[in-house]
Amino acid sequence: MRAHDLIIDKHTFVRCSCYDVSIMSDQSETYPRAFQPWIGPAILLVDLDAFFASVEQLDHPDWRGKPVIVGGDPDKHGVVSTCSYEARKYGVRSAMPSSRAKQLCPDAIWTNGNFSRYREMSRAIMQIIRDETPHVQQVSIDEAFADITPTRSNKEHPVSVAMRIQERVGALGVTCSIGLGVSKSVAKIASDMDKPRGLTIVYPGRESDFLEDLPIRKLSGVGPVAEQQLLKKRIFTLGELARAQSADLERAFGKNAEMMRARALGRDTSTIDTHDDVKSISHEMTFANDLTRQDDVQAALVSLLTKIGRRLRNKGIKGKTLHLKVRFDDRTMHTAQTQLAESTDDDIAMLPHALDLLEKVWRPGIKLRLLGVGLSGFTASDDPQAALFDIESLEERKEDARKPLIEDKGKRRQLLDATDILKDKFGESAVVMGSEFKTRGKGTGSSSKNPSDYK
């Protein structure tokens, strides 16, 4: 029976998988009429199923029905970005070391991925959601909240809207799972209940019944540390969390204790944030073989800064807080940051400051597995491939490290504008700094789900 043929009058919630409906409640009646009336807010979360792998299977028909893993090379330091449901049957999961995934599923099809293709598909899907409502909050390349609360001018039932979104996404060749409820926390949990291509509906007033017996880790905001603290107090389910002593919640969540109680009850009041404010822009690179030489690490830093500068200029924003992150071969991580004298989108001007940060957290000879750099604190911004300029070696500039490689600000801007134009027309690899050649082939090939990467 299809979901739009039903009314659910006395039920806790409905779970529709591929529109085949199962009723989950203390009653087991279905009514072939209209939907149960929806009273109150209606928030949905659209979660794209195994998104990267699904796009790969769409683009490679012979991969359909087979285990597909998108991620870094298993013979290097790669990790799994995502994998198809066929691969998940073998125990492969996102963020798993690629070497382990290869052991579990030796016959899988591996790909480093095509991030520009994923962004293209993501934009098309987000437009489908925005066709239904302007109140959309995209939280990653494959997830978005939307407020589809009925209004005086648009009284369409939220379930009908959710089903239409799911059908239109399916017409693009990929699938999504949707959770629908009165709050973001309920919608988020519901979206994970029935994958792939599930539609889980929690009707208003049924939140407590839905959440009561779920394990505490299902709730957004319950991390490993908080989970252990709650388990020590014998708080195992969201119902128990909702009824817990305030002191126990404060130990686990601090000032957010009552907010987490409200979430466990399905009563959180956080709204859909439709502002497209970017909080930070970052890039990181995991190396196939640990770097120990200063010139190799500096070349990687230049490459990362170049990517950040280009994205800043594309978005028309400038930042003032520069961040650096390193991870060593023993997996320990160190970070450093600095405030720039003025907001900038100029990666050439950022480089000397990034080199200063690098000296604080790394020394030549120490095995470096990962390098990351980012910028935050934003304001609105006012032949064969070769380097455009023969820039002097970075090591030769230690005595004057704070000076940009090209000191004239006007000339730097001309260079950056020219390279942006060429990359827009001919692709990102059309023009590169000479030092960037040193980083080619040194990464693991892992695709990123960095939230700032999806636009």
Coordinates of N, CA, C and O in Angstrom, one line a residue, residues 23-24 38 51 119 145 192 209 211-212 224 259 285 305 324 330 350 368 372 381:
I23 N 3.5 0.3 9.9 CA 3.0 1.1 11.0 C 3.7 0.7 12.3 O 3.7 -0.5 12.5
M24 N 4.2 1.6 13.1 CA 4.9 1.3 14.3 C 4.2 2.0 15.4 O 4.4 3.2 15.6
W38 N -2.0 17.5 10.1 CA -0.7 17.9 10.7 C -0.9 19.2 11.4 O -1.1 20.3 10.7
F51 N 25.9 8.8 -0.9 CA 25.8 9.8 -2.0 C 26.9 9.6 -3.0 O 26.7 9.5 -4.2
R119 N 29.3 17.8 -6.4 CA 28.8 19.2 -6.2 C 27.7 19.5 -7.2 O 26.7 20.1 -6.8
F145 N 18.2 20.4 5.9 CA 16.9 20.6 6.6 C 16.0 21.5 5.8 O 16.5 22.4 5.1
D192 N 17.5 8.5 9.7 CA 18.4 7.4 9.8 C 17.7 6.1 10.1 O 18.4 5.0 10.2
D209 N 7.0 9.0 22.2 CA 6.8 7.6 21.9 C 7.9 7.1 20.9 O 8.5 6.0 21.0
L211 N 11.0 8.5 20.5 CA 12.3 8.6 21.0 C 12.6 7.8 22.2 O 13.7 7.4 22.5
E212 N 11.6 7.4 22.9 CA 11.7 6.8 24.3 C 12.7 5.7 24.4 O 13.6 5.7 25.3
P224 N 31.2 10.7 22.3 CA 31.7 9.6 23.0 C 31.9 9.9 24.5 O 31.6 9.0 25.4
M259 N 19.1 22.0 27.0 CA 18.8 21.9 25.6 C 18.8 20.5 25.1 O 18.0 20.1 24.3
M285 N 45.3 17.9 3.5 CA 45.9 16.8 2.6 C 46.5 15.8 3.5 O 47.3 16.1 4.4
L305 N 47.0 26.6 0.4 CA 46.7 28.0 0.5 C 46.1 28.5 -0.9 O 45.2 29.4 -0.9
L324 N 46.3 26.4 11.3 CA 47.1 25.4 10.7 C 46.9 24.1 11.6 O 46.8 24.2 12.8
D330 N 52.3 9.1 14.4 CA 51.8 8.4 15.5 C 50.3 8.9 15.8 O 49.8 8.6 16.8
M350 N 49.1 35.4 2.6 CA 49.0 34.5 3.8 C 50.2 33.6 4.0 O 50.4 33.2 5.2
L368 N 55.4 13.7 8.9 CA 54.1 14.4 8.8 C 53.1 13.6 8.0 O 53.4 13.3 6.8
G372 N 46.8 20.6 7.2 CA 45.6 21.3 6.9 C 45.8 22.8 7.3 O 46.5 23.2 8.2
S381 N 34.2 41.1 0.9 CA 35.4 41.6 0.2 C 35.1 42.8 -0.7 O 34.0 43.0 -1.0

